[in-house]
CSV table of C-alpha atoms in Angstrom, one decimal:
chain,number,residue,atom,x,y,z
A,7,UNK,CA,-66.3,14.5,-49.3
A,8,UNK,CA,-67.8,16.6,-52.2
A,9,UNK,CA,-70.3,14.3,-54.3
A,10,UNK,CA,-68.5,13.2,-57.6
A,11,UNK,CA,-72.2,12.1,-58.8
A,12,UNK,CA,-72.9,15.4,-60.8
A,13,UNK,CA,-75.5,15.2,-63.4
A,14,UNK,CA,-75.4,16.9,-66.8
A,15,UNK,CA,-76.9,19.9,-65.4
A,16,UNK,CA,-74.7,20.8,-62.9
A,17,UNK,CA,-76.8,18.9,-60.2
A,18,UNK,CA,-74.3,17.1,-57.5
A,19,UNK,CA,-76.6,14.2,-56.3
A,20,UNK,CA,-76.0,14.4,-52.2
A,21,UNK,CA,-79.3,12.3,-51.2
A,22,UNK,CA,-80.5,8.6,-52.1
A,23,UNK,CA,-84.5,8.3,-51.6
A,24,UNK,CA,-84.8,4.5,-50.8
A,25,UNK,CA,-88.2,3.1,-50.9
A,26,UNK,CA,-88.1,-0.3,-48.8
A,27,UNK,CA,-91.6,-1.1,-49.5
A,28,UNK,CA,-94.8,-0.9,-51.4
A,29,UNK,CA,-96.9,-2.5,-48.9
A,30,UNK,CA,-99.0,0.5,-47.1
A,31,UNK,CA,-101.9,0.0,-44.2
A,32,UNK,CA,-103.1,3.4,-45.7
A,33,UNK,CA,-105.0,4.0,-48.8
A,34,UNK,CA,-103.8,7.9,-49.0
A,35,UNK,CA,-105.8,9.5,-52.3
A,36,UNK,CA,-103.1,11.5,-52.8
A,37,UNK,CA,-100.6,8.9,-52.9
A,38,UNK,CA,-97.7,8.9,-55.6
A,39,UNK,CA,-96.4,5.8,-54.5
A,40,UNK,CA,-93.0,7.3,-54.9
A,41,UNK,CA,-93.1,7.2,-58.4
A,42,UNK,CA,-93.1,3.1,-58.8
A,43,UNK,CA,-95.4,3.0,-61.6
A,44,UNK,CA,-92.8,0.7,-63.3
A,45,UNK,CA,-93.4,-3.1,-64.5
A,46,UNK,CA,-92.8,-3.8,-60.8
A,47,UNK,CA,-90.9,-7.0,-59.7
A,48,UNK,CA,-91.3,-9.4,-57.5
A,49,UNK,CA,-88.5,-9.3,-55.4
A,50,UNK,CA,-88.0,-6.6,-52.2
A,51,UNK,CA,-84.6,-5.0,-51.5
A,52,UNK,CA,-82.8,-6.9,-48.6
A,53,UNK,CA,-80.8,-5.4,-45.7
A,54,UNK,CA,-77.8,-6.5,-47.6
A,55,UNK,CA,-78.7,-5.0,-50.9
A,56,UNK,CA,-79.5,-1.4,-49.2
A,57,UNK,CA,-76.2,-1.7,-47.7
A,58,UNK,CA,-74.1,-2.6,-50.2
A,59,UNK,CA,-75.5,0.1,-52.1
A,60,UNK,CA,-75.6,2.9,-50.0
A,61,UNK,CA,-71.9,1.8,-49.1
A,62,UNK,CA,-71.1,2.7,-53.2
A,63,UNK,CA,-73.0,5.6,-53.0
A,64,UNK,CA,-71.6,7.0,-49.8
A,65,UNK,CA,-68.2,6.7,-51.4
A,66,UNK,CA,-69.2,8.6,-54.6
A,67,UNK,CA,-70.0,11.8,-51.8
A,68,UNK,CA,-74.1,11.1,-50.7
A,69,UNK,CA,-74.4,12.2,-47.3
A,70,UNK,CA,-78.0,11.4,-46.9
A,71,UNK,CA,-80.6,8.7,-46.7
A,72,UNK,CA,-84.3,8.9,-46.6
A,73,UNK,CA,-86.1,5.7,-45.8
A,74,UNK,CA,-89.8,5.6,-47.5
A,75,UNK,CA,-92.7,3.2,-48.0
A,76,UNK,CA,-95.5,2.5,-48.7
A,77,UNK,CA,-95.0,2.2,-45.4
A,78,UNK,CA,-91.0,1.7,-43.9
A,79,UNK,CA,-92.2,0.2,-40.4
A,80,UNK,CA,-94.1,-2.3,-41.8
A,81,UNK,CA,-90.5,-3.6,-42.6
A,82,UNK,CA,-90.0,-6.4,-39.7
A,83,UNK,CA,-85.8,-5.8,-40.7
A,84,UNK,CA,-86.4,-2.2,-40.6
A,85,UNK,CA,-84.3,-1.4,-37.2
A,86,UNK,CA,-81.9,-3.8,-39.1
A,87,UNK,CA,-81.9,-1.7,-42.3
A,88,UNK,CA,-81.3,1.7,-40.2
A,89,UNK,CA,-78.2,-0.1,-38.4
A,90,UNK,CA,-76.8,-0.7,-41.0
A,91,UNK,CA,-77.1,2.6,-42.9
A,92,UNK,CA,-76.4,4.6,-40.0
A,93,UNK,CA,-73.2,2.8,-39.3
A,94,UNK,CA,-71.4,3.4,-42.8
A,95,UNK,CA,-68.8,6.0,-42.9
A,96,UNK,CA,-69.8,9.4,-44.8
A,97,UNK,CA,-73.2,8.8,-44.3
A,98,UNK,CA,-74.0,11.9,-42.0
A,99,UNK,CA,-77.9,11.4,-41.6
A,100,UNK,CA,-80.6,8.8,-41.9
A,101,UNK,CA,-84.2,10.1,-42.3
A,102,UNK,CA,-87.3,7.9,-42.7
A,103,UNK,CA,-91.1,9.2,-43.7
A,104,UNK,CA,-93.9,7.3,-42.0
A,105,UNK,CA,-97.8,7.6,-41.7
A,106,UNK,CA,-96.8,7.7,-38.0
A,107,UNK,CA,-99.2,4.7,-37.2
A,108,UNK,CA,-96.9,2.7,-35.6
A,109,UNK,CA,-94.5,5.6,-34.6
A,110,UNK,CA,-95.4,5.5,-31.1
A,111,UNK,CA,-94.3,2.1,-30.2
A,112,UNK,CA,-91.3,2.1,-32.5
A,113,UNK,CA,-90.2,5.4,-31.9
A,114,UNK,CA,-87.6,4.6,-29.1
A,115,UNK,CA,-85.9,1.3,-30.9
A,116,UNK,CA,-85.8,3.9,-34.3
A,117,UNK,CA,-83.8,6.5,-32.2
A,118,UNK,CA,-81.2,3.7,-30.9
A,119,UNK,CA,-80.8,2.4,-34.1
A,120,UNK,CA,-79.5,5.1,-35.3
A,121,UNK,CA,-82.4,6.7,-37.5
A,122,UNK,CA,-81.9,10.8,-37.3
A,123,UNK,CA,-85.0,12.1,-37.7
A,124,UNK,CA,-88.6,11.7,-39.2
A,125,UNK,CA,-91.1,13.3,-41.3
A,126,UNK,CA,-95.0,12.2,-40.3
A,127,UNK,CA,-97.7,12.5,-43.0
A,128,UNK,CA,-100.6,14.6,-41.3
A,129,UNK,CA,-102.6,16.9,-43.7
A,130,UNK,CA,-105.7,17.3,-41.2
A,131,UNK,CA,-106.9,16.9,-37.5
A,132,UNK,CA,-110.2,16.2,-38.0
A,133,UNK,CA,-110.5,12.8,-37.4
A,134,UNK,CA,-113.7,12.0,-39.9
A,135,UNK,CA,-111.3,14.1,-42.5
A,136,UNK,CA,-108.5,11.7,-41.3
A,137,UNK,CA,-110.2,8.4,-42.1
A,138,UNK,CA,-112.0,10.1,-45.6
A,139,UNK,CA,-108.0,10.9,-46.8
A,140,UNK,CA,-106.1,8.1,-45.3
A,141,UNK,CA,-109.0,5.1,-45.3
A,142,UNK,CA,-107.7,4.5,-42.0
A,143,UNK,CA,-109.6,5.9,-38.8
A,144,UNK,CA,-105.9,6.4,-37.4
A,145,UNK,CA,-105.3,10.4,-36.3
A,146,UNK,CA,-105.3,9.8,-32.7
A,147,UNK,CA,-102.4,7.0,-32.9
A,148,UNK,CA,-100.4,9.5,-35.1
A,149,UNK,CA,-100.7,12.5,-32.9
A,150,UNK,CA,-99.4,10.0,-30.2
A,151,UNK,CA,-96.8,9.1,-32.7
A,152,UNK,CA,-95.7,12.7,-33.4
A,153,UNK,CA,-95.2,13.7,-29.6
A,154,UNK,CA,-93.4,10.4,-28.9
A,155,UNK,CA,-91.0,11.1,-32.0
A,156,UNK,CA,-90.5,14.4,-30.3
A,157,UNK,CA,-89.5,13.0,-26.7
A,158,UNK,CA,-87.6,10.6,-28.2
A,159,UNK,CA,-85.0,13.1,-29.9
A,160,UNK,CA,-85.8,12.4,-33.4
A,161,UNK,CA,-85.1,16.1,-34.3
A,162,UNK,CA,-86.1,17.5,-36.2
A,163,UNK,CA,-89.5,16.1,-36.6
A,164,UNK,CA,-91.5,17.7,-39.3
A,165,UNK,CA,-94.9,17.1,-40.8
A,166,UNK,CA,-96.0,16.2,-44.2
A,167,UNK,CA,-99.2,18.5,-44.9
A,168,UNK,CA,-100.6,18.1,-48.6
A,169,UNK,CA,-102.2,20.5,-49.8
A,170,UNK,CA,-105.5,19.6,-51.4
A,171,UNK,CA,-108.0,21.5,-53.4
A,172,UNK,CA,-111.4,21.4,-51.2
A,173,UNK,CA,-110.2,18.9,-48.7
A,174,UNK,CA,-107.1,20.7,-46.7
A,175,UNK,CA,-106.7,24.3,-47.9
A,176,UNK,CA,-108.5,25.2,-44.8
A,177,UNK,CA,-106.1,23.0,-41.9
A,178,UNK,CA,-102.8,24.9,-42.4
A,179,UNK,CA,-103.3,27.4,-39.8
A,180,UNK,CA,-104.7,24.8,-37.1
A,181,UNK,CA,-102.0,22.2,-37.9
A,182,UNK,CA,-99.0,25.1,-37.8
A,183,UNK,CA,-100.9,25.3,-34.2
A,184,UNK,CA,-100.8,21.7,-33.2
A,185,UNK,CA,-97.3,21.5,-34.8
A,186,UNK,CA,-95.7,24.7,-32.1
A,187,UNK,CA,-97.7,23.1,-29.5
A,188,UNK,CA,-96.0,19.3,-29.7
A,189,UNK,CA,-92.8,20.8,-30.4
A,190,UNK,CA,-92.3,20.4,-34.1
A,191,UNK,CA,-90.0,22.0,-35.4
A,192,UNK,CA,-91.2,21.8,-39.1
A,193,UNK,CA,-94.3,22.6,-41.1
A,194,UNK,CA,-94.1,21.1,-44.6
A,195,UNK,CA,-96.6,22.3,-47.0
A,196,UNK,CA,-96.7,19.9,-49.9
A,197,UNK,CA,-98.6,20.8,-53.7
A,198,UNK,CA,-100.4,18.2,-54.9
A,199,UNK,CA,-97.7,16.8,-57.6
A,200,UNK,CA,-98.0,14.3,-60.5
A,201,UNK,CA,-96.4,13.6,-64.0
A,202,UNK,CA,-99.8,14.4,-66.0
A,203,UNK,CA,-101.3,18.3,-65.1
A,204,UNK,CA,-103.9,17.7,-67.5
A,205,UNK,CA,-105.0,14.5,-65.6
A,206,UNK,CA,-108.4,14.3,-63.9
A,207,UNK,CA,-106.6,13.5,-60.6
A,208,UNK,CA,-104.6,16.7,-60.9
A,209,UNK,CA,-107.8,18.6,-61.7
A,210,UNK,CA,-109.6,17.3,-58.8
A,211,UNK,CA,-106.9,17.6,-55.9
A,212,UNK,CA,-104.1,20.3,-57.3
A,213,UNK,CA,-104.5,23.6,-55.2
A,214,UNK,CA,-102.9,27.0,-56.2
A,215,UNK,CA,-100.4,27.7,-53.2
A,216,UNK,CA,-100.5,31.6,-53.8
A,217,UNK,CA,-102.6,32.9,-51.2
A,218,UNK,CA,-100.8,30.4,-48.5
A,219,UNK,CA,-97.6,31.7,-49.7
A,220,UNK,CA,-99.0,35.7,-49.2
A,221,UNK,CA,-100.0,34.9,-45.4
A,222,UNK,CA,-96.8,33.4,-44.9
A,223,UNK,CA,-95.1,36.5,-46.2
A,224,UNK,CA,-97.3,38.9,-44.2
A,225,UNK,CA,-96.9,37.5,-41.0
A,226,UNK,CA,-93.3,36.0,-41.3
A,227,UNK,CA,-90.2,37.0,-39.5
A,228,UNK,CA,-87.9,35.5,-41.9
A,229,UNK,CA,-87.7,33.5,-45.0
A,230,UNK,CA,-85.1,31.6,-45.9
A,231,UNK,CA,-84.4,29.3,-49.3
A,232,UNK,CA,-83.3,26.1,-48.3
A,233,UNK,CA,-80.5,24.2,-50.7
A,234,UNK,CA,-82.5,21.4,-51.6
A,235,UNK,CA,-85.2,22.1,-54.3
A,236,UNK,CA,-84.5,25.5,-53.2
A,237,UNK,CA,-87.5,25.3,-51.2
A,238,UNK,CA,-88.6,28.5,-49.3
A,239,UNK,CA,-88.9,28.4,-45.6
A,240,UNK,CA,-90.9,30.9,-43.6
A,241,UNK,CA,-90.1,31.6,-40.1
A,242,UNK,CA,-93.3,32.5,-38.0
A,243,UNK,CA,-93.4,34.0,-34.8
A,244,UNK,CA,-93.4,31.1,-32.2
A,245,UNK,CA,-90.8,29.8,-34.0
A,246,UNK,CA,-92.3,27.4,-36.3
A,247,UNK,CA,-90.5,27.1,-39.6
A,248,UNK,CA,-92.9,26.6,-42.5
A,249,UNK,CA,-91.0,24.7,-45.8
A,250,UNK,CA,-92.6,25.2,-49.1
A,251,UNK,CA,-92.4,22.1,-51.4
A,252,UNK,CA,-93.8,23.6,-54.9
A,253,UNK,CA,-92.4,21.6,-58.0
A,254,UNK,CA,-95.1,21.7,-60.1
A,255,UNK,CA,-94.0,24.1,-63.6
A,256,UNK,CA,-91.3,25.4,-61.2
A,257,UNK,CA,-87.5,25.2,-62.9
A,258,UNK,CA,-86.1,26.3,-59.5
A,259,UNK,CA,-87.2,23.3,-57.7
A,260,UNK,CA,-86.1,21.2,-60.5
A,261,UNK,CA,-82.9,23.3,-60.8
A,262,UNK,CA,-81.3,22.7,-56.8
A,263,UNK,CA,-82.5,19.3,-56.9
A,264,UNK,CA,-79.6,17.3,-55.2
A,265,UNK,CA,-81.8,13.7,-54.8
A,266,UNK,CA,-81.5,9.9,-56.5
A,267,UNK,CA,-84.2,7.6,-55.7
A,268,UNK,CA,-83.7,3.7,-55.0
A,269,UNK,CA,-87.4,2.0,-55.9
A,270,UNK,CA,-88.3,-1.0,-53.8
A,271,UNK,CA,-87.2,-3.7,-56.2
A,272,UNK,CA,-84.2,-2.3,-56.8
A,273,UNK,CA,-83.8,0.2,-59.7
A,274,UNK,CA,-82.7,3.6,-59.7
A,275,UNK,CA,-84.6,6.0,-60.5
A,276,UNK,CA,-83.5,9.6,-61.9
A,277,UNK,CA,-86.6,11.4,-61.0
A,278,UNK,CA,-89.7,11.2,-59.2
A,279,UNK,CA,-92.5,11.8,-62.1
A,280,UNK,CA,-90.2,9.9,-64.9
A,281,UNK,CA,-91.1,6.3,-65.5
A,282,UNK,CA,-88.4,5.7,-68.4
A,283,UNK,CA,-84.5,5.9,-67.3
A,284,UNK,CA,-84.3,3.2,-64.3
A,285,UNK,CA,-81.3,1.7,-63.5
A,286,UNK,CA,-81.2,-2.0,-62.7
A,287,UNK,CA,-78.9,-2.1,-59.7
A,288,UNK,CA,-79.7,-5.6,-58.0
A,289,UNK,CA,-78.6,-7.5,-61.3
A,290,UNK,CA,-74.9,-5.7,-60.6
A,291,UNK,CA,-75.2,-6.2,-57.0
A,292,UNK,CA,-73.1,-10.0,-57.9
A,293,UNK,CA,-70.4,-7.9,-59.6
A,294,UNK,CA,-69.1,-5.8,-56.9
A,295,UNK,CA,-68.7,-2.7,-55.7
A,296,UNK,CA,-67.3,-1.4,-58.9
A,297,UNK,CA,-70.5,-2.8,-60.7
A,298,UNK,CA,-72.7,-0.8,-58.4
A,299,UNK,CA,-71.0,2.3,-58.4
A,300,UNK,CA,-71.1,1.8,-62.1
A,301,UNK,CA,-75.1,1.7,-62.2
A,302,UNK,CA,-75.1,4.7,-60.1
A,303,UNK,CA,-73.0,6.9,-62.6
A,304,UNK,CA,-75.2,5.6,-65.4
A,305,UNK,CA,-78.4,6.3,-63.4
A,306,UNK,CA,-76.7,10.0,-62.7
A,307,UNK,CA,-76.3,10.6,-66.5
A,308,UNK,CA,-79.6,9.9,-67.4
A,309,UNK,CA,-80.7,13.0,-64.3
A,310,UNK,CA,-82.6,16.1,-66.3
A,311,UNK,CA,-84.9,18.5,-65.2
A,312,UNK,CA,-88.9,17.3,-65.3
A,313,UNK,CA,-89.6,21.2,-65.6
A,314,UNK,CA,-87.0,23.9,-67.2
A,315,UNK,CA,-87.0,26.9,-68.1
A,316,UNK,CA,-88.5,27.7,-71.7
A,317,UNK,CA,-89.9,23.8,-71.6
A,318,UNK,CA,-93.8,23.3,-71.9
A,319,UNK,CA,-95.2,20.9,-69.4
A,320,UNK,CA,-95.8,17.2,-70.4
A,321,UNK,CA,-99.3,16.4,-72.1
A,322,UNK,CA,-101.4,13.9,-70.9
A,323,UNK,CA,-99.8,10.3,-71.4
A,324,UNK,CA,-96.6,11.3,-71.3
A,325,UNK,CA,-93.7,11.0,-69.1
A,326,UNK,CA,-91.7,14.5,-69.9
């Protein structure tokens, strides 16, 4: 079924971003915390309420879920959560994006869930590096994670590598490595992103991807542009794919965008680096099915571009 959820600009929404958590064993310094920076609530989605909502949405044409924290295995209900998900018709994958500390152990019961794949947060392997980015003296756990994830048939695994100004420029080529070695099959290089550029944070961590991208290209075999975001994807020589994920003053990304995010407490949330257009969904969940779907159109219309062509980027303070 083609999605009927098509924004003003064209932009079918095919992919609801569900954050089941804010709680985190990690203290990342480049976290975004998915973009809750909302007057929060005190309330945390149930199984019931992800599936009753992902049932509306699945009938509106979404094909995809992605699970995300803080961190989504902290969730005791989170096998619950994936059962359900998995097991309503139209949705054709379920995804989930983990620090990997507890992967391991829980990679196994994820798999016969029903959960599709994974994406693990790794942007170096040194392990004093590690603990200085994540606050948590965790790499060797995650490796173990990754390589279980891998045995497991949660395919295909891919890593989350940030790319940070001074701190992990230099680990792309020792990661891609590590990646080819445990049988990874994707390498996701991530700019640092936020909603303020002019921000001391954005100063301190943002990295210029250029002379990445220029390696890539040299020693390629392919390069693809992938729908979503219209990300580019570089295809080295061992067969590692490489995914680009630039959407910092880029309109393209902005432009194939195909994704609605669900925050923890239940709103729904146009865009990643916007604050203002949330959706209360919970309060509708009482109405029905209609009511829900309802919330998701509205949340749909209110979808625009954070960067466009011809627009100047957003001053400090402001939300776009």
């Amino acid at each position: 079924m083609k999605s009927v959820l098509v924004d003003p600009y064209g932009r079918p929404v095919e992919e609801l971003r569900i954050s089941v958590t804010r709680a985190c064993n990690y203290s990342c310094v480049y976290c975004h915390r998915e973009g809750e920076v909302h007057r929060h609530r005190p309330y945390e989605l149930t199984p019931e309420d992800i599936e009753r909502i992902v049932e509306a949405a699945a009938s509106m044409g979404v094909r995809r879920v992605k699970l995300t924290g803080g961190e989504p295995l902290l969730r005791r209900d989170i096998l619950d959560i994936i059962r359900r998900v998995s097991s309503i018709p139209g949705i054709e994958e379920v995804s989930l994006v983990t620090n990997g500390y507890f992967l391991a152990e829980m990679a196994g019961s994820l798999k016969e869930a029903g959960l599709s794949r994974v994406n693990v947060s790794l942007s170096t392997l040194n392990p004093v590096k590690y603990r200085a980015l994540t606050g948590v003296d965790g790499l060797a756990r995650v490796l173990k994670g990754i390589e279980r994830a891998v045995e497991e048939g949660l395919n295909p695994v891919k890593i989350n590598y940030v790319y940070l100004r001074g701190l992990t420029e230099g680990e792309f080529w020792s990661l891609a490595d590590y990646a080819h070695k445990a049988g990874v099959a994707v390498l996701r290089v991530i700019e640092y992103h936020e909603p303020f550029p002019l921000s001391s944070s954005y100063e301190k961590f943002h990295a210029d991807l250029t002379p990445l991208i220029k390696e890539l290209e040299a020693v390629s075999e392919c390069r693809k542009v992938r729908r979503l975001q219209n990300r580019p994807i570089y295809c080295l020589p061992n067969g590692l794919r490489v995914e680009v994920v630039k959407p910092m003053f880029n309109p393209s990304f902005c432009a194939g965008c195909t994704k609605l995010r669900l925050t923890s407490d239940g709103m729904l949330k146009p865009c990643l680096l916007r604050s203002d257009g949330l959706v209360d969904v919970v309060g509708r969940l009482k109405e029905g099915r209609n009511a829900i779907i309802d919330a998701l159109v509205e949340a749909v219309k209110r979808r625009r571009p954070f960067f466009m062509v011809g627009a100047h980027g957003p001053r400090r303070g402001q939300n776009g």
